[in-house]
XYZ file of N, CA, C and O in Angstrom:
752
model
N 90.304 96.571 99.456
C 89.164 97.278 99.963
C 89.175 98.783 99.086
O 90.253 99.320 99.941
N 87.863 99.626 98.688
C 88.111 100.821 98.387
C 87.706 101.577 100.062
O 86.921 101.227 100.772
N 88.257 102.909 99.791
C 88.234 103.433 100.710
C 86.941 104.486 100.203
O 87.560 105.476 99.329
N 86.542 105.308 101.617
C 85.561 106.363 100.666
C 85.390 108.039 101.813
O 85.122 107.304 102.937
N 85.932 108.716 101.047
C 85.988 109.890 102.428
C 85.090 110.900 102.017
O 84.478 110.929 100.641
N 83.939 111.089 103.107
C 82.498 111.864 102.789
C 82.774 112.949 103.379
O 81.942 113.998 103.599
N 84.011 113.567 104.109
C 83.817 114.898 104.512
C 83.716 115.954 103.669
O 84.178 116.019 102.710
N 83.461 117.366 104.090
C 83.492 118.293 103.228
C 85.082 118.570 102.637
O 86.010 118.631 103.374
N 84.855 119.322 101.637
C 86.637 120.616 101.336
C 86.937 121.468 102.003
O 85.852 122.034 102.742
N 87.890 121.523 102.420
C 89.322 120.964 102.129
C 89.767 119.997 102.461
O 90.443 119.135 102.253
N 89.091 119.171 103.439
C 89.385 117.772 104.249
C 89.182 116.525 103.643
O 90.090 115.696 103.977
N 88.024 116.659 102.539
C 88.149 115.603 101.611
C 89.538 115.753 100.880
O 89.839 114.060 100.974
N 89.980 116.255 100.787
C 90.907 116.009 99.452
C 92.519 116.052 100.720
O 92.867 114.825 100.101
N 92.343 116.490 101.660
C 93.617 116.217 102.292
C 93.415 114.745 103.145
O 94.704 114.060 103.232
N 92.537 114.528 103.216
C 92.322 113.085 103.829
C 92.484 112.096 102.621
O 92.994 111.187 102.952
N 92.174 112.210 101.472
C 91.936 111.423 100.520
C 93.647 111.069 100.078
O 94.131 110.062 99.712
N 94.586 111.932 100.224
C 95.660 112.161 99.884
C 96.398 111.576 100.745
O 97.419 110.625 100.773
N 95.891 111.620 102.289
C 96.904 111.450 103.637
C 96.556 109.543 102.949
O 97.301 108.820 103.486
N 95.578 109.203 102.718
C 95.001 107.653 103.172
C 95.657 106.872 101.320
O 96.622 105.991 101.643
N 96.060 107.948 100.636
C 96.768 107.449 99.190
C 98.394 107.027 100.009
O 99.026 106.047 99.404
N 98.325 108.410 100.880
C 100.040 107.611 101.349
C 100.644 106.512 101.656
O 101.708 106.212 101.991
N 99.570 106.007 102.208
C 99.155 105.073 103.298
C 99.343 103.656 102.223
O 99.749 102.711 103.067
N 99.176 104.187 101.238
C 99.047 102.778 100.506
C 97.120 102.474 99.837
O 96.977 101.567 99.451
N 96.444 103.242 100.934
C 94.963 102.849 100.158
C 94.328 103.211 98.874
O 94.820 104.492 98.734
N 93.233 102.714 98.486
C 92.714 102.624 97.621
C 91.500 103.524 98.176
O 90.333 103.054 98.276
N 91.653 105.126 98.010
C 90.451 106.196 98.494
C 90.352 107.184 97.221
O 90.951 107.374 96.149
N 88.978 107.545 97.678
C 88.368 108.142 97.043
C 87.472 109.210 97.708
O 86.861 109.044 98.405
N 87.082 110.467 97.348
C 86.607 111.353 98.175
C 84.885 111.574 97.154
O 85.141 111.744 95.988
N 84.005 111.905 98.043
C 82.924 112.030 97.785
C 82.212 112.977 98.931
O 81.463 112.235 99.451
N 82.607 114.151 98.764
C 82.165 114.975 100.086
C 80.387 114.831 100.161
O 79.898 114.867 98.962
N 80.168 114.525 101.044
C 78.447 114.847 101.519
C 77.733 115.579 102.152
O 76.969 115.310 102.844
N 78.979 116.901 102.640
C 78.494 117.785 103.108
C 78.904 119.137 102.506
O 80.881 118.863 101.950
N 78.704 120.285 102.550
C 79.101 121.379 101.316
C 79.192 122.690 102.965
O 78.417 122.759 103.514
N 80.742 123.209 102.891
C 80.360 124.042 104.026
C 80.707 125.403 103.505
O 80.779 125.939 102.256
N 79.500 126.355 104.335
C 79.209 127.488 103.863
C 79.392 128.551 104.726
O 78.749 128.069 105.896
N 79.552 130.054 104.772
C 79.824 131.149 105.632
C 78.530 131.220 105.826
O 77.556 131.744 104.836
N 78.254 131.952 107.062
C 77.202 132.576 107.668
C 77.269 133.901 107.855
O 78.260 134.151 108.754
N 76.472 135.058 107.729
C 76.673 136.442 108.398
C 76.568 136.368 109.919
O 75.342 135.241 110.126
N 77.641 137.120 110.032
C 77.533 136.849 112.459
C 77.436 138.186 112.280
O 78.479 139.112 112.036
N 77.404 138.838 113.516
C 77.544 139.910 114.309
C 79.062 139.819 115.456
O 78.028 138.640 116.391
N 79.852 139.906 115.436
C 80.914 140.140 116.746
C 80.724 140.865 117.299
O 79.878 141.982 117.321
N 80.688 140.168 118.454
C 80.739 141.124 119.855
C 81.882 141.806 119.841
O 82.762 141.976 119.262
N 81.492 142.494 120.745
C 82.869 143.965 121.002
C 84.129 143.293 121.567
O 83.682 142.005 122.515
N 85.107 143.442 121.543
C 86.558 142.867 121.444
C 86.561 142.745 123.087
O 87.016 142.101 123.478
N 86.016 144.339 123.482
C 86.355 144.138 125.420
C 85.175 143.347 125.950
O 85.590 142.779 127.528
N 84.696 142.452 125.362
C 83.936 141.808 126.187
C 83.982 140.045 125.982
O 83.529 139.488 126.634
N 85.703 140.038 125.331
C 85.611 138.737 125.045
C 87.639 138.985 125.808
O 88.189 139.272 125.496
N 87.574 137.633 126.647
C 89.069 137.540 126.922
C 89.541 136.131 126.608
O 90.936 136.459 126.124
N 88.792 135.362 125.751
C 89.639 134.508 125.009
C 88.661 133.834 123.736
O 87.410 133.830 124.299
N 89.052 132.778 122.794
C 88.547 132.571 121.811
C 88.254 130.813 121.639
O 89.218 130.022 122.350
N 87.363 130.394 121.657
C 87.220 128.940 121.556
C 86.857 128.353 120.239
O 85.156 128.827 119.623
N 87.510 127.622 119.583
C 87.258 126.929 118.593
C 87.311 125.376 118.596
O 88.207 124.424 118.804
N 85.920 124.911 117.435
C 85.880 123.823 117.278
C 86.166 122.918 116.068
O 86.090 121.740 115.960
N 86.303 124.336 115.360
C 86.712 123.231 113.791
C 87.363 124.841 113.050
O 87.631 125.711 113.478
N 88.597 124.633 112.658
C 89.277 124.922 111.105
C 88.259 125.756 110.505
O 88.540 127.009 110.070
N 87.036 125.179 109.916
C 86.088 125.438 109.447
C 85.627 126.888 109.913
O 85.119 128.042 108.692
N 85.599 126.828 111.220
C 85.348 128.378 112.158
C 86.036 129.359 111.351
O 85.972 130.997 110.872
N 87.520 129.201 111.599
C 88.764 130.199 110.549
C 88.014 130.549 109.518
O 88.547 131.730 109.061
N 87.688 129.317 108.470
C 88.166 129.834 107.093
C 87.332 130.319 107.021
O 87.088 131.080 105.736
N 85.642 130.336 107.810
C 84.623 130.895 107.217
C 84.051 132.031 107.994
O 82.940 132.779 107.655
N 85.147 132.759 109.196
C 84.267 133.511 109.669
C 84.665 135.228 109.377
O 83.776 135.776 109.327
N 84.897 135.352 108.300
C 85.052 136.383 107.448
C 86.016 137.734 108.243
O 86.769 137.363 108.979
N 85.850 138.633 107.671
C 86.808 139.728 108.506
C 86.536 140.508 109.936
O 87.455 140.304 110.129
N 85.505 139.638 110.324
C 84.665 140.273 111.885
C 86.204 139.189 112.885
O 86.150 139.767 114.051
N 86.254 137.955 112.004
C 87.236 137.606 112.798
C 88.558 138.300 113.016
O 89.268 138.371 114.243
N 89.012 139.552 112.146
C 90.244 140.129 112.577
C 90.580 140.836 113.477
O 91.180 141.068 114.033
N 89.594 141.117 114.158
C 89.532 142.087 115.314
C 89.722 141.003 116.498
O 89.820 141.789 117.794
N 89.806 139.901 116.370
C 89.962 139.159 117.425
C 91.288 138.181 117.135
O 91.710 137.836 118.394
N 91.798 138.858 116.800
C 93.316 138.786 116.549
C 93.938 138.694 117.271
O 93.974 139.743 118.053
N 95.029 137.917 117.967
C 96.021 138.152 119.085
C 95.416 137.853 120.425
O 96.098 137.879 121.387
N 94.452 137.614 120.269
C 93.751 136.898 121.630
C 93.878 135.781 122.098
O 94.629 134.369 121.145
N 94.023 135.188 123.253
C 94.072 133.644 123.643
C 93.512 132.792 122.707
O 92.299 133.504 122.833
N 93.667 131.496 122.061
C 92.368 130.714 121.561
C 92.690 129.407 122.632
O 94.315 128.714 122.878
N 91.768 129.103 122.305
C 91.959 127.162 123.187
C 91.126 126.756 121.932
O 90.181 126.637 121.102
N 91.912 125.411 121.221
C 91.658 124.725 120.009
C 90.928 123.239 120.037
O 91.580 122.482 120.850
N 90.726 123.119 119.594
C 90.164 121.100 119.993
C 90.443 120.421 119.894
O 90.877 119.334 120.128
N 91.570 120.370 118.824
C 92.610 119.407 118.211
C 93.745 120.100 117.245
O 93.340 121.530 116.995
N 95.025 119.603 117.053
C 95.945 120.312 116.641
C 95.770 120.932 115.059
O 96.431 121.706 114.865
N 94.638 120.031 114.417
C 94.628 120.923 113.129
C 94.090 122.501 112.996
O 94.219 123.579 112.556
N 93.441 122.451 114.167
C 92.655 123.690 114.353
C 93.267 124.740 115.152
O 93.158 125.835 114.674
N 94.522 124.149 116.063
C 95.087 124.747 116.482
C 96.399 125.543 115.296
O 96.656 126.855 115.338
N 96.600 124.876 114.611
C 97.150 125.188 113.540
C 96.750 126.616 112.624
O 97.469 127.409 112.626
N 95.445 126.168 112.137
C 94.765 126.830 111.703
C 94.434 128.766 112.604
O 94.627 130.011 112.109
N 94.566 128.358 114.008
C 94.290 129.607 114.779
C 95.376 130.080 114.777
O 95.473 131.569 114.738
N 96.591 129.960 114.530
C 98.358 130.318 114.941
C 97.973 131.079 113.264
O 98.671 131.975 113.081
N 97.704 130.156 112.214
C 97.572 131.199 111.172
C 96.981 132.504 110.689
O 97.218 133.265 110.106
N 95.701 132.397 112.054
C 95.088 133.325 112.092
C 95.175 134.350 113.028
O 94.462 135.483 113.194
N 96.391 134.503 113.308
C 97.538 135.096 114.269
C 96.533 135.015 115.582
O 96.541 136.095 116.474
N 95.987 133.843 116.147
C 96.180 133.579 117.528
C 97.139 133.436 118.450
O 97.875 132.577 117.947
N 96.758 133.124 119.923
C 97.574 132.838 120.930
C 97.271 131.439 121.052
O 96.428 131.793 122.485
N 97.808 130.064 121.003
C 96.721 129.376 121.396
C 97.599 128.922 122.034
O 98.826 128.809 122.545
N 96.431 129.027 123.448
C 97.248 128.287 124.331
C 96.708 127.021 125.291
O 97.714 126.660 126.258
N 96.110 126.504 124.381
C 95.632 124.978 125.118
C 94.979 124.386 123.639
O 94.189 124.924 122.666
N 95.692 123.285 123.298
C 95.110 122.612 122.495
C 94.629 121.279 122.769
O 95.433 120.249 123.767
N 93.069 120.765 122.847
C 92.542 119.560 122.891
C 92.746 118.534 122.070
O 93.880 118.327 121.511
N 92.482 117.757 122.556
C 92.318 116.168 121.774
C 91.144 115.787 121.405
O 90.567 114.297 121.254
N 90.527 116.479 120.803
C 88.778 116.102 120.066
C 87.488 116.566 121.089
O 86.407 116.146 120.509
N 87.961 117.190 122.130
C 86.775 117.210 122.685
C 86.618 118.622 123.680
O 87.456 118.406 124.635
N 85.568 119.120 123.148
C 85.453 120.784 123.300
C 85.170 120.961 125.208
O 85.742 121.682 125.974
N 83.805 120.162 125.769
C 83.807 119.816 126.952
C 85.135 119.556 127.892
O 85.449 120.753 128.938
N 86.099 118.996 127.294
C 87.049 118.913 128.203
C 87.991 119.669 128.110
O 88.643 120.348 129.144
N 88.169 120.600 127.221
C 88.775 121.795 126.553
C 88.712 122.641 127.582
O 89.517 123.498 128.331
N 87.185 122.966 127.766
C 86.834 124.180 128.758
C 87.406 123.870 130.549
O 87.167 124.773 130.737
N 87.607 122.448 131.046
C 88.064 121.944 131.935
C 89.259 122.741 132.281
O 90.174 122.488 133.357
N 90.037 123.175 131.085
C 91.769 123.532 131.407
C 91.558 124.971 130.635
O 92.867 125.476 130.579
N 90.606 125.875 131.159
C 90.481 127.260 130.775
C 91.482 127.733 132.182
O 91.883 127.895 133.157
N 92.276 128.615 131.621
C 93.393 129.766 132.859
C 92.291 130.787 133.285
O 91.154 130.867 133.204
N 92.658 130.952 134.555
C 92.011 132.018 135.603
C 90.945 132.825 135.103
O 90.397 133.297 135.308
N 92.367 133.800 134.045
C 91.604 135.239 133.859
C 90.896 135.152 132.131
O 90.507 136.134 131.987
N 90.318 133.862 131.541
C 89.282 133.272 130.802
C 87.950 133.153 131.042
O 87.913 132.037 131.447
N 87.596 134.383 131.016
C 86.026 133.967 131.744
C 84.937 134.356 131.218
O 83.803 133.912 131.157
N 85.048 134.874 130.119
C 84.302 135.608 128.881
C 85.016 134.790 127.388
O 85.674 135.417 126.615
N 84.441 133.859 126.854
C 85.006 132.974 126.053
C 83.762 133.002 125.044
O 82.594 133.412 124.746
N 84.507 133.962 123.346
C 83.992 133.634 122.206
C 83.832 132.693 121.492
O 85.093 131.936 121.105
N 82.964 131.434 121.490
C 82.756 130.151 120.667
C 82.485 130.856 119.135
O 81.337 130.855 119.021
N 83.777 130.648 118.151
C 83.528 130.876 116.569
C 83.362 129.124 116.108
O 83.784 128.691 116.622
N 81.632 129.390 115.559
C 81.223 127.715 115.644
C 80.175 127.500 114.480
O 80.484 128.944 113.593
N 80.088 126.406 114.172
C 79.265 126.046 112.641
C 77.894 126.011 113.435
O 77.475 126.291 114.895
N 76.973 126.108 112.689
C 75.669 126.069 112.844
C 75.088 124.439 113.581
O 74.323 124.236 114.445
N 75.458 123.604 113.133
C 75.727 122.239 114.092
C 77.227 122.092 114.948
O 78.083 121.886 113.981
N 76.507 122.027 116.043
C 77.951 122.060 117.026
C 77.523 121.453 118.070
O 76.329 121.026 118.186
N 78.166 121.044 118.883
C 77.920 120.056 120.031
C 77.955 120.618 121.408
O 78.367 122.382 121.355
N 76.755 120.920 121.766
C 76.541 121.811 123.006
C 77.171 121.977 124.558
O 77.734 120.542 124.625
N 77.619 123.114 124.818
C 78.655 123.012 126.021
C 78.141 123.440 127.031
O 76.989 124.560 127.261
N 78.697 122.863 128.460
C 77.874 123.308 129.546
C 79.695 124.015 130.021
O 80.372 123.867 130.703
N 79.606 125.489 130.518
C 80.101 126.116 130.623
C 80.766 126.049 131.910
O 79.832 125.852 132.937
N 81.782 126.049 132.662
C 82.199 126.106 134.390
C 81.570 126.977 134.808
O 81.126 128.319 134.070
N 81.217 127.078 135.768
C 80.732 128.186 136.592
C 81.965 129.386 136.897
O 83.152 129.333 136.824
N 80.964 130.486 136.381
C 81.898 131.896 136.553
C 82.356 132.114 134.705
O 83.023 133.025 134.590
N 81.751 130.922 133.769
C 82.497 131.248 132.969
C 81.270 131.574 132.022
O 80.089 130.692 131.853
N 81.189 132.766 130.655
C 80.428 133.382 129.905
C 80.963 132.728 129.070
O 81.792 132.802 128.191
N 79.547 132.031 127.953
C 80.384 131.380 126.723
C 79.818 132.181 125.765
O 78.151 132.165 125.641
N 79.832 132.951 124.842
C 79.258 133.974 123.845
C 79.376 132.911 122.124
O 80.261 132.991 121.826
N 78.289 132.568 121.734
C 78.497 131.855 120.283
C 78.094 132.537 119.252
O 76.972 133.237 119.201
N 78.744 132.389 118.169
C 78.654 132.836 116.972
C 78.710 131.746 116.467
O 79.769 131.670 115.805
N 77.521 131.735 115.472
C 77.619 130.797 114.322
C 77.881 131.652 113.091
O 77.774 132.512 112.669
N 79.244 130.708 112.475
C 79.755 131.565 111.169
C 79.919 130.859 110.135
O 80.382 131.034 108.955
N 79.516 129.871 110.069
C 79.606 128.446 108.965
C 78.334 127.646 109.431
O 77.846 127.471 110.508
N 77.857 126.978 108.183
C 77.213 125.425 108.352
C 78.123 124.310 107.205
O 78.573 125.099 106.339
N 77.495 123.349 107.732
C 77.856 122.003 106.803
C 76.802 121.843 106.821
O 76.095 120.907 106.810
N 76.388 121.954 105.335
C 75.025 121.414 104.772
C 75.207 120.145 103.858
O 76.207 119.879 103.377
N 74.477 119.064 104.093
C 74.247 117.694 103.518
C 74.021 117.972 101.987
O 73.227 119.014 101.563
N 74.947 117.159 101.469
C 74.694 117.243 99.960
C 73.928 115.602 99.326
O 74.606 115.122 100.320
N 73.807 115.397 98.254
C 72.924 114.312 97.839
C 74.251 113.347 97.907
O 74.789 113.374 97.005
N 74.163 112.086 97.818
C 75.100 110.996 97.374
C 75.008 110.950 96.226
O 73.893 110.665 95.477
N 76.171 110.944 95.421
C 76.343 111.225 94.398
C 75.918 109.964 93.546
O 76.550 108.858 94.368
N 75.954 109.334 92.304
C 75.261 108.102 91.711
C 76.715 107.145 91.971
O 76.671 106.125 92.028
N 78.054 107.407 91.570
C 79.455 107.065 91.320
C 79.386 106.233 92.615
O 79.854 105.041 92.980
N 79.112 107.153 94.148
C 79.655 106.726 95.266
C 78.708 105.414 95.778
O 78.727 104.388 95.867
N 76.922 105.513 95.184
C 76.039 104.887 95.551
C 76.509 103.310 94.452
O 76.144 102.252 94.790
N 76.957 103.443 93.598
C 77.042 102.311 92.719
C 78.766 101.625 93.555
O 78.278 100.303 93.518
N 79.323 102.109 93.757
C 80.519 101.738 94.184
C 80.360 101.388 95.251
O 81.144 100.170 96.074
N 79.529 101.277 96.433
C 78.985 100.794 98.054
C 78.621 99.798 97.688
O 78.032 99.334 98.573
N 77.901 99.373 96.481
C 77.241 98.030 96.263
C 78.166 97.073 96.716
O 77.839 95.521 96.261
N 79.647 97.327 96.465
C 80.852 96.141 96.543
C 81.629 96.648 97.950
O 80.631 97.508 98.641
N 82.137 95.364 98.517
C 82.489 95.706 100.042
C 83.493 97.141 99.876
O 84.208 97.521 98.916
N 83.579 98.162 101.079
C 84.269 99.003 101.097
C 84.144 99.354 102.601
O 83.537 99.385 103.501
N 85.057 100.621 102.177
C 85.523 101.413 104.019
C 85.034 102.663 103.497
O 85.139 103.237 102.956
N 83.927 103.622 104.618
C 83.404 104.795 104.699
C 84.355 105.470 105.861
O 84.008 104.907 106.987
N 84.972 106.557 105.475
C 85.234 107.078 106.669
C 84.253 108.381 107.263
O 83.991 108.865 106.124
N 83.939 107.999 108.471
C 82.634 109.503 108.961
C 83.747 110.094 109.865
O 84.426 109.618 110.765
N 82.957 111.379 110.051
C 84.076 112.517 110.481
C 83.079 113.187 111.763
O 83.523 113.716 112.569
N 81.870 112.593 112.211
C 80.915 113.130 113.015
C 79.820 112.142 113.116
O 79.727 111.327 111.793
N 79.099 112.429 114.200
C 77.651 111.691 114.151
C 76.834 112.312 113.267
O 76.080 110.996 112.408
N 76.751 113.449 112.970
C 75.623 114.252 112.218
C 76.155 113.348 110.529
O 75.741 113.193 109.854
N 77.724 113.129 109.998
C 77.889 112.467 109.056
C 77.461 110.994 109.180
O 76.871 110.588 108.100
N 77.497 110.315 110.176
C 76.918 109.026 110.167
C 75.317 108.824 109.677
O 74.893 108.138 109.213
N 74.898 109.976 110.463
C 73.108 109.499 110.349
C 72.794 110.281 108.749
O 72.208 109.267 108.241
N 73.663 111.364 108.331
C 73.418 111.624 107.123
C 73.645 110.465 106.230
O 73.222 110.072 105.301
N 75.062 109.899 106.489
C 75.375 108.591 105.199
C 74.640 107.765 105.686
O 73.632 106.746 104.402
N 73.850 107.312 106.791
C 72.882 105.838 106.825
C 71.934 106.255 105.803
O 71.273 105.231 105.284
N 70.616 107.431 106.133
C 69.527 107.999 105.681
C 70.024 108.085 103.995
O 68.969 107.460 103.123
N 71.598 108.092 103.794
C 71.783 108.201 102.109
C 71.568 107.010 101.775
O 71.576 106.457 100.481
N 72.133 105.980 102.656
C 72.190 104.510 102.105
C 70.734 103.902 101.820
O 70.366 103.193 101.230
N 70.414 104.316 102.973
C 68.814 103.621 103.071
C 67.807 104.075 101.671
O 67.505 103.506 101.077
N 68.286 105.612 101.419
C 67.455 106.374 100.094
C 67.899 105.618 98.569
O 66.953 105.587 97.694
N 69.156 105.281 98.891
C 69.669 104.661 97.492
C 69.831 102.988 97.680
O 69.976 102.318 96.702
N 69.019 102.487 98.358
C 69.022 100.918 98.756
C 69.968 100.209 98.695
O 70.455 99.171 98.580
N 71.023 100.901 99.557
C 72.342 100.296 99.338
C 72.184 99.218 100.951
O 72.133 99.722 102.119
N 72.979 98.086 101.080
C 73.488 97.162 102.164
C 73.972 98.061 102.763
O 75.137 97.233 102.269
N 73.828 98.409 103.569
C 75.162 98.775 104.572
C 76.020 97.589 105.398
O 76.992 98.051 106.163
N 75.395 96.339 105.337
C 76.126 95.214 105.653
C 77.288 94.980 105.359
O 78.840 94.543 105.659
N 77.912 95.567 104.069
C 78.578 95.407 103.207
C 79.917 96.358 103.577
O 80.913 96.836 102.622
N 79.414 97.211 104.083
C 80.458 98.871 104.255
C 80.925 98.392 105.803
O 80.171 98.494 106.729
N 82.574 98.230 105.795
C 82.548 98.812 107.301
C 83.332 100.578 107.727
O 83.309 101.233 106.469
N 83.163 101.014 108.713
C 82.737 102.498 109.148
C 84.317 102.613 110.019
O 85.010 101.822 110.821
N 84.878 103.416 109.577
C 86.107 103.936 110.554
C 85.734 105.506 110.906
O 85.073 106.456 110.176
N 85.518 105.703 111.557
C 85.214 106.710 112.573
C 86.126 107.146 113.468
O 86.669 106.935 113.906
């Protein structure tokens, strides 16, 4: 059965390569495009640590990000932590995919967090006494389903979904192309 990856680049390519290394018949068809957004960084002295929910935040934040290099960082997962280290942040905590759980493990001196994030993101409830400055630095914009993918999905297939937003966009795209989703297995 064919496996389709719909996440944006560069993650799409990396996921396809990993799937092929496992012996899977995988293809990439990104249904999202990540684009940088202009943003105004707060003064560094108003920030104790940085909160990162995606490596895309680091890829697309631009030169403003340089002003925060060296600060402690909380990363949602291992790949984001790796990207944070490459951007000269001191990763103090790495989560397992859940930003809210990560907030529960803040060091006592980290009460003013800069969340460098995408436009589409999970809403967080910071603990008492913690201030969260949120800066949108990128957007992940949906793309139309390409015809080759639509044709391929008329056969049994597996589609890898990377987020709830991706699942919603994929379902709407299938509906718009008249694709019977009962023939599609999902890995999320």
